[in-house]
GROMACS .gro file of C-alpha atoms in nm:
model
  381
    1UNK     CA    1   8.650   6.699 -11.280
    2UNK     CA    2   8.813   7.012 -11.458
    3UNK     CA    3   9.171   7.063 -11.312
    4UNK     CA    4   9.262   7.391 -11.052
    5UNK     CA    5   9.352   7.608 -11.328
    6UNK     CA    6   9.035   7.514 -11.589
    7UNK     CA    7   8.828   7.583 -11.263
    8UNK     CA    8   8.982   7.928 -11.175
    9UNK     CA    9   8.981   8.068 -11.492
   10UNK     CA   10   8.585   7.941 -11.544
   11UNK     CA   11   8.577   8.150 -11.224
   12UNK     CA   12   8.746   8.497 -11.332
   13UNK     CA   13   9.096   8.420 -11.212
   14UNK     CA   14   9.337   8.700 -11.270
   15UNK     CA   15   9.531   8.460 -11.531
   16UNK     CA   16   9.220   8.528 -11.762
   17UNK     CA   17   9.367   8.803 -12.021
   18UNK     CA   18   9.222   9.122 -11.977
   19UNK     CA   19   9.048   9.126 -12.342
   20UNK     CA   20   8.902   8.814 -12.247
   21UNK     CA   21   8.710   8.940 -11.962
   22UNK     CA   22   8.335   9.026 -12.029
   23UNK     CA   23   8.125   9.384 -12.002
   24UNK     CA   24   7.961   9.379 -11.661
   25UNK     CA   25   7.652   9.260 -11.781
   26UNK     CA   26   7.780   8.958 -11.830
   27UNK     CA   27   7.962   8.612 -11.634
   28UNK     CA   28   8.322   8.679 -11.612
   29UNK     CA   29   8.420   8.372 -11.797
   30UNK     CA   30   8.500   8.291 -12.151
   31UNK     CA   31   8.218   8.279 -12.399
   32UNK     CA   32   8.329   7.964 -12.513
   33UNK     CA   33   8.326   7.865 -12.128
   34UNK     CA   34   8.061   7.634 -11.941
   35UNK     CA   35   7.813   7.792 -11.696
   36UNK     CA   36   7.883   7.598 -11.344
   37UNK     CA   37   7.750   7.617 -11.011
   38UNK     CA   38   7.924   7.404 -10.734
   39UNK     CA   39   7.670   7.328 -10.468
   40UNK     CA   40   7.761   7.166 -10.119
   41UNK     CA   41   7.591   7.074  -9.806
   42UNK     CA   42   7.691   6.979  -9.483
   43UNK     CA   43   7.447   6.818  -9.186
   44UNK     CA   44   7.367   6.970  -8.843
   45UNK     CA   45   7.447   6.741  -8.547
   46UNK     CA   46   7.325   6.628  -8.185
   47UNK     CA   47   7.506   6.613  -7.915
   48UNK     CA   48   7.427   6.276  -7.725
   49UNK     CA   49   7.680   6.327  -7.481
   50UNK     CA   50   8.047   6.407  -7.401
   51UNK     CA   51   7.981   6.818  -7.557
   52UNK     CA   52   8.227   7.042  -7.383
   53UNK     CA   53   8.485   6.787  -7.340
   54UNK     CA   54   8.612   6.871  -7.681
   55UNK     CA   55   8.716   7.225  -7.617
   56UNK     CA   56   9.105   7.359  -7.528
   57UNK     CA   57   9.240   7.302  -7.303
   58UNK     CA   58   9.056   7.023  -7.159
   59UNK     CA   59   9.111   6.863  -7.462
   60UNK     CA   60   9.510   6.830  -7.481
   61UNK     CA   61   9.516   6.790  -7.131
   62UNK     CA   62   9.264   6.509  -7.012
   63UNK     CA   63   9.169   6.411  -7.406
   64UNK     CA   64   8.777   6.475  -7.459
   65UNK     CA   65   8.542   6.228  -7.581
   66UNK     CA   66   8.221   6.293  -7.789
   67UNK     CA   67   7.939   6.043  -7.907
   68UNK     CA   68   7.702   6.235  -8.123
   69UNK     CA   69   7.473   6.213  -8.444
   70UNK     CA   70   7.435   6.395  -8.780
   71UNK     CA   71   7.065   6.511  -8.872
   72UNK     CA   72   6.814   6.623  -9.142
   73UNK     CA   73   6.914   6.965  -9.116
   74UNK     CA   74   7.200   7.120  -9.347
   75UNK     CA   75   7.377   7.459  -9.448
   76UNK     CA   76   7.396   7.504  -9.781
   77UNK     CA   77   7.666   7.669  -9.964
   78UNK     CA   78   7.639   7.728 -10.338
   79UNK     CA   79   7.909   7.899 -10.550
   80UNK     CA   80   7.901   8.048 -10.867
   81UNK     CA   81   8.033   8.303 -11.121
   82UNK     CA   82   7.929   8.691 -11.051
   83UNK     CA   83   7.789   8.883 -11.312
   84UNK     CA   84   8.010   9.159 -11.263
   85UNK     CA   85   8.378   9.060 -11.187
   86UNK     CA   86   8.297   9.113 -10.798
   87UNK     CA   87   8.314   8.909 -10.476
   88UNK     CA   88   7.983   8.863 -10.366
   89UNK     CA   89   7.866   8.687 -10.063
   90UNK     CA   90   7.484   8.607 -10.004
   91UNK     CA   91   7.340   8.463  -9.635
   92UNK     CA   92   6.973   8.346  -9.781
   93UNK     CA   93   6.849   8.338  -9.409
   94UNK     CA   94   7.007   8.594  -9.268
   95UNK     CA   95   6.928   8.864  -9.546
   96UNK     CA   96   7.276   8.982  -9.586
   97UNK     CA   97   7.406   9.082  -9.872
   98UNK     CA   98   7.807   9.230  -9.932
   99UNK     CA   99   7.971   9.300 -10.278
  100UNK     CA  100   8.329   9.342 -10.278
  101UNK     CA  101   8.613   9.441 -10.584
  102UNK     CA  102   8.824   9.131 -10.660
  103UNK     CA  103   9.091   9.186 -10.452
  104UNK     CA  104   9.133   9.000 -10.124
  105UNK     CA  105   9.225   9.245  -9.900
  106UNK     CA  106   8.901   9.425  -9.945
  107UNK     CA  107   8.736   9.171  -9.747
  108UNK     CA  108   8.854   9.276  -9.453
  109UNK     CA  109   8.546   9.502  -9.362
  110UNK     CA  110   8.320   9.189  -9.453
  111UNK     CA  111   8.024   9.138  -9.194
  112UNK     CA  112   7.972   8.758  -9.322
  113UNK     CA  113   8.278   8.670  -9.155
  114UNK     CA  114   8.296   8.283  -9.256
  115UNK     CA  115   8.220   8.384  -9.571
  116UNK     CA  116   8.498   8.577  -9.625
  117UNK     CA  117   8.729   8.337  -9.360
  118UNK     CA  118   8.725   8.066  -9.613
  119UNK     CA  119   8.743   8.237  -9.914
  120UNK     CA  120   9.043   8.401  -9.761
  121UNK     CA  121   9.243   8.090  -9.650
  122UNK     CA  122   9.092   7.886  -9.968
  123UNK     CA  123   9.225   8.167 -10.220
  124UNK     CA  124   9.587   8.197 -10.029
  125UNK     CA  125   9.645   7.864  -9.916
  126UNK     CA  126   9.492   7.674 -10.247
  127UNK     CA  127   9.422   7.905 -10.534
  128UNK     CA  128   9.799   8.075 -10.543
  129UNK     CA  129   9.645   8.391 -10.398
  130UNK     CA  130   9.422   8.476 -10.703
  131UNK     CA  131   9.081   8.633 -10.646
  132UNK     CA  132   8.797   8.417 -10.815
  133UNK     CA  133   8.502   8.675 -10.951
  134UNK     CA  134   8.240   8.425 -10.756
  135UNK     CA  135   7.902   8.509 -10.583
  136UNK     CA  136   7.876   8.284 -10.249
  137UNK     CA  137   7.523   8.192 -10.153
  138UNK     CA  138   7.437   8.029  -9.840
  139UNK     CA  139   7.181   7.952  -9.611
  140UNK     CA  140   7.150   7.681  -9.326
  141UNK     CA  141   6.814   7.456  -9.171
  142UNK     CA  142   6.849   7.627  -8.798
  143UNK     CA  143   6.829   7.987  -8.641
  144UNK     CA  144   7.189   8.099  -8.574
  145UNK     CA  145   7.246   7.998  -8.229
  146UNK     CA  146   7.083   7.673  -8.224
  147UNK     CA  147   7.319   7.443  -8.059
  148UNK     CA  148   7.331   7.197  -8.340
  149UNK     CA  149   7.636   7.338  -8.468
  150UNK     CA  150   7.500   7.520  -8.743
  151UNK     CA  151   7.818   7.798  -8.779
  152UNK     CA  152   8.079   7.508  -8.785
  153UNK     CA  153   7.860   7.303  -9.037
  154UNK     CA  154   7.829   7.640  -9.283
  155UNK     CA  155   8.153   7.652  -9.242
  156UNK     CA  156   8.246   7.263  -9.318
  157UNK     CA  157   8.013   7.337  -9.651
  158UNK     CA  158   8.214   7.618  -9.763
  159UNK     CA  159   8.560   7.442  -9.772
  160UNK     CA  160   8.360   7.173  -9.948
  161UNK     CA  161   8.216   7.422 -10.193
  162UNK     CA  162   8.584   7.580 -10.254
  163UNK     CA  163   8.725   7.209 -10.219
  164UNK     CA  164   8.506   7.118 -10.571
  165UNK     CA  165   8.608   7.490 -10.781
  166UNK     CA  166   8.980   7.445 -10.698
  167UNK     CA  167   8.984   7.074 -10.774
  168UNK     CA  168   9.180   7.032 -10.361
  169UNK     CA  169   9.219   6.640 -10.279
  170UNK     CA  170   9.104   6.726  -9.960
  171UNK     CA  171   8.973   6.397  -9.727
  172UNK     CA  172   8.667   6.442  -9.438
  173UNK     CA  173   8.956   6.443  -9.178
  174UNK     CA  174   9.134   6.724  -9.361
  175UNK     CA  175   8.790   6.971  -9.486
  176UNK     CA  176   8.705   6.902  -9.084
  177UNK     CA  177   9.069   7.064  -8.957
  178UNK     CA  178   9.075   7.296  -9.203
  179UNK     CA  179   8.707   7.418  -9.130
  180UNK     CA  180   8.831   7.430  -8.749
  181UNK     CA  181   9.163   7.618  -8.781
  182UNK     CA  182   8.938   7.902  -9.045
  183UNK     CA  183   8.656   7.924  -8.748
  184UNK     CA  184   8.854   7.828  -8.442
  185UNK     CA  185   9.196   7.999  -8.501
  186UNK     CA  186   9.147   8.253  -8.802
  187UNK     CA  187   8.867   8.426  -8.674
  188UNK     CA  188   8.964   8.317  -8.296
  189UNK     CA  189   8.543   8.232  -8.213
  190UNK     CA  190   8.524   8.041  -7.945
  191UNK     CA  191   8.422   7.669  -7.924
  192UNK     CA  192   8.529   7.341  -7.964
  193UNK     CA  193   8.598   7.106  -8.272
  194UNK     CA  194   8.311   6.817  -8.244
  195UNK     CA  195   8.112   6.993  -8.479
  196UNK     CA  196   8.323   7.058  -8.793
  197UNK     CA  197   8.403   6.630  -8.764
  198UNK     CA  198   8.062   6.572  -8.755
  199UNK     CA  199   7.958   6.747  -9.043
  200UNK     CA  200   8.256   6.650  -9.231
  201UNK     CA  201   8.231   6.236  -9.132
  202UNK     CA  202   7.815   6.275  -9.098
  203UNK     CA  203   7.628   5.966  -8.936
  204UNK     CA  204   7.688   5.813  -8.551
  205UNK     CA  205   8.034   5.895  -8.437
  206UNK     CA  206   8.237   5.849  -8.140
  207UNK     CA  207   8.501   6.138  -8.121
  208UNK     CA  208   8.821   6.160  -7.941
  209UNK     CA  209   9.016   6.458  -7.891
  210UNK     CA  210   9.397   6.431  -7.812
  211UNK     CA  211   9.691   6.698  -7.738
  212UNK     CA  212   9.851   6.809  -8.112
  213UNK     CA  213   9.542   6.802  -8.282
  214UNK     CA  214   9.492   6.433  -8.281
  215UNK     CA  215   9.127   6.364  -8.343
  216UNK     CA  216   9.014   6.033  -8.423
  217UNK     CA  217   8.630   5.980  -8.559
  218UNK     CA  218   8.525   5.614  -8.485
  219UNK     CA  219   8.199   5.558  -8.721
  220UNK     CA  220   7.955   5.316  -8.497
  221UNK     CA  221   7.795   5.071  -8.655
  222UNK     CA  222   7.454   5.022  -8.514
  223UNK     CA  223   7.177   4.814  -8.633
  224UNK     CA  224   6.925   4.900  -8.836
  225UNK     CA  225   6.654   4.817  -8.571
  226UNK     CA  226   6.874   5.020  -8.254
  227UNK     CA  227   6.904   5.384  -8.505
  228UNK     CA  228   6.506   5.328  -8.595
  229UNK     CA  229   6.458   5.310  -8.218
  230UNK     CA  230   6.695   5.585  -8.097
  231UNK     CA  231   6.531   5.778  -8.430
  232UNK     CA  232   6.184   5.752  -8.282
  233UNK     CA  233   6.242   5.833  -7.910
  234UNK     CA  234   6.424   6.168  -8.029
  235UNK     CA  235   6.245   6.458  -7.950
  236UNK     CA  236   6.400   6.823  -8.020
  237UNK     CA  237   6.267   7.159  -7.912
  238UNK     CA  238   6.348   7.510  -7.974
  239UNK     CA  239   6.354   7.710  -7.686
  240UNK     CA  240   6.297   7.971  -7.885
  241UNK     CA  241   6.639   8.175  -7.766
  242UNK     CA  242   6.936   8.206  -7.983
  243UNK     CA  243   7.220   8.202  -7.790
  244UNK     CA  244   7.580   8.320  -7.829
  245UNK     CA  245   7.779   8.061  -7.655
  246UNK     CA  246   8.093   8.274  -7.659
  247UNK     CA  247   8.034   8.360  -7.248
  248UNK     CA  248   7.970   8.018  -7.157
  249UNK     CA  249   8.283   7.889  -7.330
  250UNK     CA  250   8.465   8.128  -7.195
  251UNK     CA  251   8.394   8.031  -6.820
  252UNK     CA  252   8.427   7.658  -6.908
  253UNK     CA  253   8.793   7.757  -7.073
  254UNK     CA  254   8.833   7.968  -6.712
  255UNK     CA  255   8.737   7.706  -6.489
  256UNK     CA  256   8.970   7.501  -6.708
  257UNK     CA  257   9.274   7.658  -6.693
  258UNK     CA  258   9.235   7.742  -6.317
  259UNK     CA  259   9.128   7.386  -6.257
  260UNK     CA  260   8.811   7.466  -6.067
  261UNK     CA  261   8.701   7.153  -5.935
  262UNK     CA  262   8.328   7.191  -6.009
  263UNK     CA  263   8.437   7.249  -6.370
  264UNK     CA  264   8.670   6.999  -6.421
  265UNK     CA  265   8.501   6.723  -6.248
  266UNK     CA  266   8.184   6.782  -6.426
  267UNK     CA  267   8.365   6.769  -6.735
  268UNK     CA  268   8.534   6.455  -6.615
  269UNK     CA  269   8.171   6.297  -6.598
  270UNK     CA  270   8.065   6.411  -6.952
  271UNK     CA  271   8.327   6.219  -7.081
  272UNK     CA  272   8.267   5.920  -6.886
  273UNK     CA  273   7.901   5.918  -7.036
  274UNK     CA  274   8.020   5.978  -7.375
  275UNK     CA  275   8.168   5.595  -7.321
  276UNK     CA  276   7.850   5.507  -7.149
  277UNK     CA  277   7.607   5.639  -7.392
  278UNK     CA  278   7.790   5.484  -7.697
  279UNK     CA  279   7.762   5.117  -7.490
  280UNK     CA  280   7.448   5.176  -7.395
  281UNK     CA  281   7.350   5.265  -7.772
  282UNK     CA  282   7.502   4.986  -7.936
  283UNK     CA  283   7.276   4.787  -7.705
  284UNK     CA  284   6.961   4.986  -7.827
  285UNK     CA  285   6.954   5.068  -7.456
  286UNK     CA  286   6.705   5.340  -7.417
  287UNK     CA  287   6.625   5.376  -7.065
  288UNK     CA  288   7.021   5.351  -6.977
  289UNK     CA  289   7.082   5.671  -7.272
  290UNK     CA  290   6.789   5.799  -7.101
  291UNK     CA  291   6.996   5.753  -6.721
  292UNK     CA  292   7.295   5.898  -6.893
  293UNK     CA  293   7.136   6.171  -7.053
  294UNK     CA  294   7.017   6.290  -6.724
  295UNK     CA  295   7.336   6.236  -6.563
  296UNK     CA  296   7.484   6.446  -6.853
  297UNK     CA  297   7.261   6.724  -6.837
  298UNK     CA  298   7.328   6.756  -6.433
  299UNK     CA  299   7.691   6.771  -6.500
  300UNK     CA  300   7.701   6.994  -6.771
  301UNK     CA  301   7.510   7.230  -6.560
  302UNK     CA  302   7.804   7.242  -6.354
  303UNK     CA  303   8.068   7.362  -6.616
  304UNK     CA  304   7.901   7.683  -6.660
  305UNK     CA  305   7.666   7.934  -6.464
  306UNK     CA  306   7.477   8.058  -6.785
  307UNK     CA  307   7.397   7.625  -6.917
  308UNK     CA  308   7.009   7.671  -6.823
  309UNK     CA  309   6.812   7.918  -6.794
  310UNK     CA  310   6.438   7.961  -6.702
  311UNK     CA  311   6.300   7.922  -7.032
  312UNK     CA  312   6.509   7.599  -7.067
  313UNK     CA  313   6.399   7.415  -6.722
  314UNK     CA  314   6.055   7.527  -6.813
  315UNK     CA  315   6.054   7.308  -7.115
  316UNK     CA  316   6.271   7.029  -6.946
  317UNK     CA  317   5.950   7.026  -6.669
  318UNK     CA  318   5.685   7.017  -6.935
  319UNK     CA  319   5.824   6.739  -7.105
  320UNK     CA  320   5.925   6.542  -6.832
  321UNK     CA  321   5.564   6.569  -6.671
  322UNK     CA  322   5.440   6.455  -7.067
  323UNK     CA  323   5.629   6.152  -7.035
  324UNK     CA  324   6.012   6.201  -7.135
  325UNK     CA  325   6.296   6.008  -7.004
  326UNK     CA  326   6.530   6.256  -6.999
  327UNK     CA  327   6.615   6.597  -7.169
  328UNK     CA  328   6.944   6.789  -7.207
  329UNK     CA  329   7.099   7.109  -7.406
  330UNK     CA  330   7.233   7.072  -7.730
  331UNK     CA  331   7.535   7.254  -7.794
  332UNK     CA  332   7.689   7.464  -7.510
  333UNK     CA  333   7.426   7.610  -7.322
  334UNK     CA  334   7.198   7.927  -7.256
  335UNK     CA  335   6.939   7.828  -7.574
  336UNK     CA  336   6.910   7.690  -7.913
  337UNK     CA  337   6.757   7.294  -7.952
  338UNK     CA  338   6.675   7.080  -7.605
  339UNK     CA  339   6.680   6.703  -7.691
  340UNK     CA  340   6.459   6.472  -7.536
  341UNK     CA  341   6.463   6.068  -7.484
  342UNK     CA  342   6.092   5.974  -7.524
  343UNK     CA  343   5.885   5.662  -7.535
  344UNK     CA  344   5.828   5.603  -7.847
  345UNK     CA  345   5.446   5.588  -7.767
  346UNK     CA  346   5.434   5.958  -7.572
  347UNK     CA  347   5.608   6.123  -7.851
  348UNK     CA  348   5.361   6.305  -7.997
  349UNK     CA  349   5.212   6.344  -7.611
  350UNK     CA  350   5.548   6.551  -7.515
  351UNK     CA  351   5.550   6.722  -7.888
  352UNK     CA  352   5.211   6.858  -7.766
  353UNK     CA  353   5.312   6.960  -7.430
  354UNK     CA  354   5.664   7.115  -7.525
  355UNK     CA  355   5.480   7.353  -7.807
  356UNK     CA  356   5.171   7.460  -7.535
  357UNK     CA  357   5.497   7.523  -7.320
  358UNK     CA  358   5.625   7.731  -7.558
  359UNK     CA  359   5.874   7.593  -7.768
  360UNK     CA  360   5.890   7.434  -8.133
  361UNK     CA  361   5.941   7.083  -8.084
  362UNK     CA  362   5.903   6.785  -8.340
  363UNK     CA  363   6.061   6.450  -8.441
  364UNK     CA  364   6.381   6.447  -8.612
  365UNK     CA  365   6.561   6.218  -8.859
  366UNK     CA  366   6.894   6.054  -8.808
  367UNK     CA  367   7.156   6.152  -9.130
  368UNK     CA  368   7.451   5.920  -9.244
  369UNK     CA  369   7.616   6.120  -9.478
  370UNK     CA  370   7.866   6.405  -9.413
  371UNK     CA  371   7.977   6.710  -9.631
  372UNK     CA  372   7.934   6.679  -9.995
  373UNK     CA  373   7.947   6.885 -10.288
  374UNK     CA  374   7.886   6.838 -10.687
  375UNK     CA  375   7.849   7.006 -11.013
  376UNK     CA  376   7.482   7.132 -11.092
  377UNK     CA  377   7.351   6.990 -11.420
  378UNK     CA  378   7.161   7.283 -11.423
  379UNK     CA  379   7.259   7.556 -11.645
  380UNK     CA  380   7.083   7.855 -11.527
  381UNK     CA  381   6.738   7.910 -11.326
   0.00000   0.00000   0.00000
């Protein structure tokens, strides 16, 4: 691994003399220099149970409790020199793309705004405050509002990304609280802090959330035979609304801090079942996950008036009538991915009936690696 400062020059530091620096037609590094893209990924998670029980100030007050599981989807973030001493940041699947001079400040007006959150904190907290001439290109496996966590996972892959260039001995437990104080307190969105573990640990986890910050992932270790059988009886389905889960947070954080009894006692449940569904998975109980999930899914309706909507009990209906166990929201509420427990023999029977309801449904794959980032061997494409 090249050290901090071989890194930062290869990437147009400002400690790169002046008659060193190429014409703009060409990569701000030293001829004699290497060509290097850093490439990361990060996994998209489910929510088996306990989501919302993770979020201030439930969290420091009552301690929350998650159990949930890493998947086949990603975001992406790949990093490389710009051709023309110039910050540039590229969303793939959004169609964005910002150029900025090399001066830190100037991203201030940036619309990508965890793009320039982590190059922001990265730069100033780990790179001495010197702008790196770099060309950020990202994309991520879900429509932005999915539920699955997709903003805190790009956001997990970008402090890897940054974590590789400037050479930062940074563990999962520290890319996952740095990823939530860039997100969470930086750019004050709203939400909890499951996610940014998840796609930093990756795999099964059971999450607790304590006052102070404590978090403490507990990796389960499940059978082969029990994640092949929770594997096939997933079904998840696209409702086919993105949702911004900013409202619904904000009424959970309301009900809260006002200790509304409908809001905390529901809350109370969802981390009961977070115990309940991690002892009933470690049995390879489906039915009882499938009792829980329902359970869940009645609670978490409670927390929030905007949790379901029409579109989203339309699909629930459908695949219950197909054959499912149980079905429930991933993420907070109002749209994105429902997950269904199926019988492993109806699963292609409530597939069919969630897509002539509607939505996008299909199988999905369990993951069991988190964040991780490397050097291409490629030179150029």
């Amino acid at each position: 691994m090249l050290g901090a400062n071989g890194i930062h020059k290869m990437f147009g530091g400002d400690d790169v003399p002046a008659s060193r620096r190429p014409a703009s037609t060409a990569l701000p590094m030293g001829a004699s220099q290497p060509f290097v893209k850093i490439r990361s990924r990060a996994p998209l998670r489910l929510g088996l149970a306990g989501g919302g029980t993770d979020v201030s100030p439930y969290s420091e007050e009552f301690g929350g409790a998650i159990l949930n599981a890493t998947i086949n989807r990603y975001a992406f973030a790949f990093i490389e020199p710009s051709p023309d001493w110039k910050i540039r940041f590229v969303a793939s699947d959004l169609g964005v793309e910002e150029c900025f001079p090399l001066d830190v400040d100037a991203l201030a007006t940036a619309q990508l705004q965890l793009h320039a959150a982590v190059y922001r904190r990265m730069i100033t907290e780990f790179g001495a405050g010197r702008p790196l001439a770099i060309t950020i290109r990202t994309s991520v496996d879900a429509p932005a509002g999915s539920g699955l966590g997709s903003s805190s996972a790009l956001v997990v892959a970008l402090v890897e990304a940054f974590r590789t260039v400037l050479d930062v001995p940074l563990g999962p437990y520290e890319v996952a609280h740095l990823a939530f104080e860039i997100e969470r307190v930086d750019l004050a969105l709203a939400g909890g802090k499951q996610d940014h573990y998840a796609a930093a640990f990756g795999g099964v986890n059971f999450i607790e959330f304590m006052a102070d910050d404590r978090v403490i992932v507990n990796p389960l270790r499940i059978p082969r035979a029990a994640l092949n059988e929770l594997e096939t009886s997933l079904v998840t389905c696209f409702s086919g609304i993105s949702r911004r889960s900013e409202e619904i947070i904000d009424e959970q954080r309301k009900g809260m801090s006002e200790k509304m009894v409908r809001t905390i006692e529901g809350l109370h449940q969802l981390k009961s079942d977070a115990l309940k569904m991690k002892q009933a998975l470690l049995r390879a109980d489906i039915p009882e996950m499938a009792r829980v999930l329902n359970q869940s899914w009645l609670a978490k309706k409670e927390t929030a008036s905007g949790v379901s909507t029409t579109k989203i009990e339309t699909l629930h209906e459908a695949a219950i009538k197909a054959g499912a166990l149980a079905g429930k929201i991933s993420g907070a509420g109002g749209g994105g991915f429902i997950m269904f427990l199926v019988p492993p023999e109806q699963r292609l029977k409530v597939i069919s009936a969630l897509n002539d309801a509607g939505g996008r449904a299909e199988g999905v794959q369990l993951t069991a690696d988190g964040a991780e980032s490397w050097i291409s061997p490629t030179k150029s494409l």
